PDB file of C-alpha atoms in Angstrom:
ATOM      1  CA  MET A   1      93.864  78.812 281.600  1.00 64.00           C
ATOM      2  CA  LYS A   2      91.713  79.443 284.307  1.00 64.00           C
ATOM      3  CA  VAL A   3      92.248  80.916 287.643  1.00 69.00           C
ATOM      4  CA  TRP A   4      90.056  82.535 289.953  1.00 60.00           C
ATOM      5  CA  ILE A   5      90.648  85.950 292.399  1.00 65.00           C
ATOM      6  CA  GLN A   6      90.822  85.376 295.987  1.00 61.00           C
ATOM      7  CA  ASN A   7      89.643  88.929 297.168  1.00 58.00           C
ATOM      8  CA  ASN A   8      87.493  89.187 294.034  1.00 63.00           C
ATOM      9  CA  SER A   9      83.893  87.147 294.579  1.00 63.00           C
ATOM     10  CA  SER A  10      86.282  84.715 292.848  1.00 75.00           C
ATOM     11  CA  THR A  11      86.126  86.401 289.579  1.00 80.00           C
ATOM     12  CA  PRO A  12      86.765  83.928 286.919  1.00 83.00           C
ATOM     13  CA  ILE A  13      89.878  85.107 284.620  1.00 86.00           C
ATOM     14  CA  GLN A  14      91.102  83.679 281.335  1.00 87.00           C
ATOM     15  CA  LEU A  15      94.735  83.646 280.794  1.00 89.00           C
ATOM     16  CA  GLN A  16      96.559  83.566 277.057  1.00 89.00           C
ATOM     17  CA  GLU A  17      97.646  79.955 276.348  1.00 87.00           C
ATOM     18  CA  THR A  18     101.098  81.158 275.948  1.00 91.00           C
ATOM     19  CA  PRO A  19     103.224  82.894 278.975  1.00 93.00           C
ATOM     20  CA  LEU A  20     104.481  86.126 278.170  1.00 94.00           C
ATOM     21  CA  ALA A  21     107.919  85.569 280.384  1.00 94.00           C
ATOM     22  CA  GLY A  22     108.977  82.882 282.510  1.00 94.00           C
ATOM     23  CA  GLY A  23     111.928  81.908 285.016  1.00 94.00           C
ATOM     24  CA  GLY A  24     112.956  79.859 288.126  1.00 93.00           C
ATOM     25  CA  GLU A  25     109.840  80.962 289.942  1.00 92.00           C
ATOM     26  CA  GLY A  26     106.382  80.783 287.523  1.00 94.00           C
ATOM     27  CA  ASN A  27     105.409  82.363 284.155  1.00 94.00           C
ATOM     28  CA  LEU A  28     104.008  85.930 283.576  1.00 93.00           C
ATOM     29  CA  TYR A  29     100.540  85.808 281.494  1.00 93.00           C
ATOM     30  CA  ALA A  30      98.423  88.438 279.888  1.00 92.00           C
ATOM     31  CA  ILE A  31      94.862  88.688 280.727  1.00 91.00           C
ATOM     32  CA  GLU A  32      92.010  87.787 278.090  1.00 89.00           C
ATOM     33  CA  THR A  33      88.922  88.237 280.356  1.00 87.00           C
ATOM     34  CA  PRO A  34      87.652  90.633 281.984  1.00 87.00           C
ATOM     35  CA  ASN A  35      88.378  93.277 280.293  1.00 91.00           C
ATOM     36  CA  ASN A  36      88.800  95.692 282.875  1.00 89.00           C
ATOM     37  CA  TYR A  37      91.865  93.999 284.029  1.00 88.00           C
ATOM     38  CA  GLN A  38      94.071  93.261 280.573  1.00 91.00           C
ATOM     39  CA  HIS A  39      95.694  96.165 281.913  1.00 91.00           C
ATOM     40  CA  LEU A  40      97.851  93.468 284.404  1.00 91.00           C
ATOM     41  CA  VAL A  41      99.689  89.857 284.312  1.00 92.00           C
ATOM     42  CA  ALA A  42      98.890  87.386 286.165  1.00 91.00           C
ATOM     43  CA  LYS A  43     102.249  85.311 287.751  1.00 91.00           C
ATOM     44  CA  ILE A  44     101.450  81.338 288.190  1.00 90.00           C
ATOM     45  CA  TYR A  45     104.238  79.995 290.222  1.00 91.00           C
ATOM     46  CA  HIS A  46     105.354  76.799 289.273  1.00 92.00           C
ATOM     47  CA  PRO A  47     104.066  74.333 291.634  1.00 90.00           C
ATOM     48  CA  ASN A  48     107.437  73.361 293.366  1.00 93.00           C
ATOM     49  CA  ARG A  49     107.488  76.671 293.847  1.00 93.00           C
ATOM     50  CA  ARG A  50     104.144  77.025 295.669  1.00 90.00           C
ATOM     51  CA  THR A  51     105.551  76.653 299.302  1.00 93.00           C
ATOM     52  CA  ALA A  52     103.924  78.369 302.984  1.00 93.00           C
ATOM     53  CA  LEU A  53     106.552  80.548 302.898  1.00 95.00           C
ATOM     54  CA  ARG A  54     105.653  82.621 299.845  1.00 93.00           C
ATOM     55  CA  HIS A  55     102.125  82.503 300.191  1.00 91.00           C
ATOM     56  CA  GLN A  56     102.811  84.551 303.138  1.00 95.00           C
ATOM     57  CA  LYS A  57     105.697  86.542 301.384  1.00 93.00           C
ATOM     58  CA  ILE A  58     102.829  87.307 299.207  1.00 92.00           C
ATOM     59  CA  LEU A  59     100.216  88.313 301.664  1.00 92.00           C
ATOM     60  CA  TYR A  60     102.871  90.436 302.865  1.00 95.00           C
ATOM     61  CA  LEU A  61     103.102  92.367 299.593  1.00 93.00           C
ATOM     62  CA  HIS A  62     100.166  92.928 298.846  1.00 91.00           C
ATOM     63  CA  GLU A  63      99.035  94.464 301.657  1.00 92.00           C
ATOM     64  CA  HIS A  64     101.825  96.769 301.660  1.00 93.00           C
ATOM     65  CA  PRO A  65     102.122  98.322 298.205  1.00 90.00           C
ATOM     66  CA  PRO A  66     104.859 100.334 297.485  1.00 89.00           C
ATOM     67  CA  LYS A  67     104.313 104.157 297.726  1.00 85.00           C
ATOM     68  CA  LYS A  68     103.034 106.683 294.226  1.00 82.00           C
ATOM     69  CA  PHE A  69     105.912 107.686 291.800  1.00 80.00           C
ATOM     70  CA  ALA A  70     104.983 110.773 290.030  1.00 82.00           C
ATOM     71  CA  GLN A  71     103.572 109.912 286.721  1.00 80.00           C
ATOM     72  CA  ASP A  72     107.461 111.083 285.401  1.00 87.00           C
ATOM     73  CA  SER A  73     108.787 108.729 287.269  1.00 86.00           C
ATOM     74  CA  PRO A  74     111.797 106.492 285.190  1.00 88.00           C
ATOM     75  CA  ILE A  75     110.876 103.376 288.213  1.00 82.00           C
ATOM     76  CA  THR A  76     108.720 100.790 287.250  1.00 80.00           C
ATOM     77  CA  LEU A  77     107.529  98.199 289.958  1.00 83.00           C
ATOM     78  CA  VAL A  78     105.414  95.068 289.357  1.00 83.00           C
ATOM     79  CA  TRP A  79     103.619  94.596 292.573  1.00 89.00           C
ATOM     80  CA  PRO A  80     100.705  92.046 293.175  1.00 91.00           C
ATOM     81  CA  GLN A  81      97.280  93.417 293.104  1.00 88.00           C
ATOM     82  CA  GLU A  82      95.383  90.276 293.584  1.00 86.00           C
ATOM     83  CA  LEU A  83      95.994  86.236 294.798  1.00 86.00           C
ATOM     84  CA  LEU A  84      95.136  84.060 292.317  1.00 85.00           C
ATOM     85  CA  PHE A  85      93.992  80.386 292.558  1.00 79.00           C
ATOM     86  CA  ASP A  86      93.112  77.305 290.325  1.00 74.00           C
ATOM     87  CA  GLU A  87      90.319  75.051 290.622  1.00 72.00           C
ATOM     88  CA  ASP A  88      92.323  73.213 293.501  1.00 73.00           C
ATOM     89  CA  ASN A  89      92.676  76.126 295.515  1.00 73.00           C
ATOM     90  CA  GLN A  90      96.016  76.743 294.513  1.00 71.00           C
TER      91      GLN A  90
END
């Protein structure tokens, strides 16, 4: 599966074929390449969940990251770092 990052000069991202997890909104995929993205995961929304409202929500989350936590904090968050699009700009 190939997608492109909106905010990084359209860098191609290669995802593993099999999702790590899935749910009602979409699936989580490990990133194979580039190497500097392998510590991240990609959430790919199901086509029927790709709405204008959800897009606005993701944009808002991306622009308003949470405060940094102490390294020994038990709190773990998954937060959008980049926006991903397929070849159809979806």
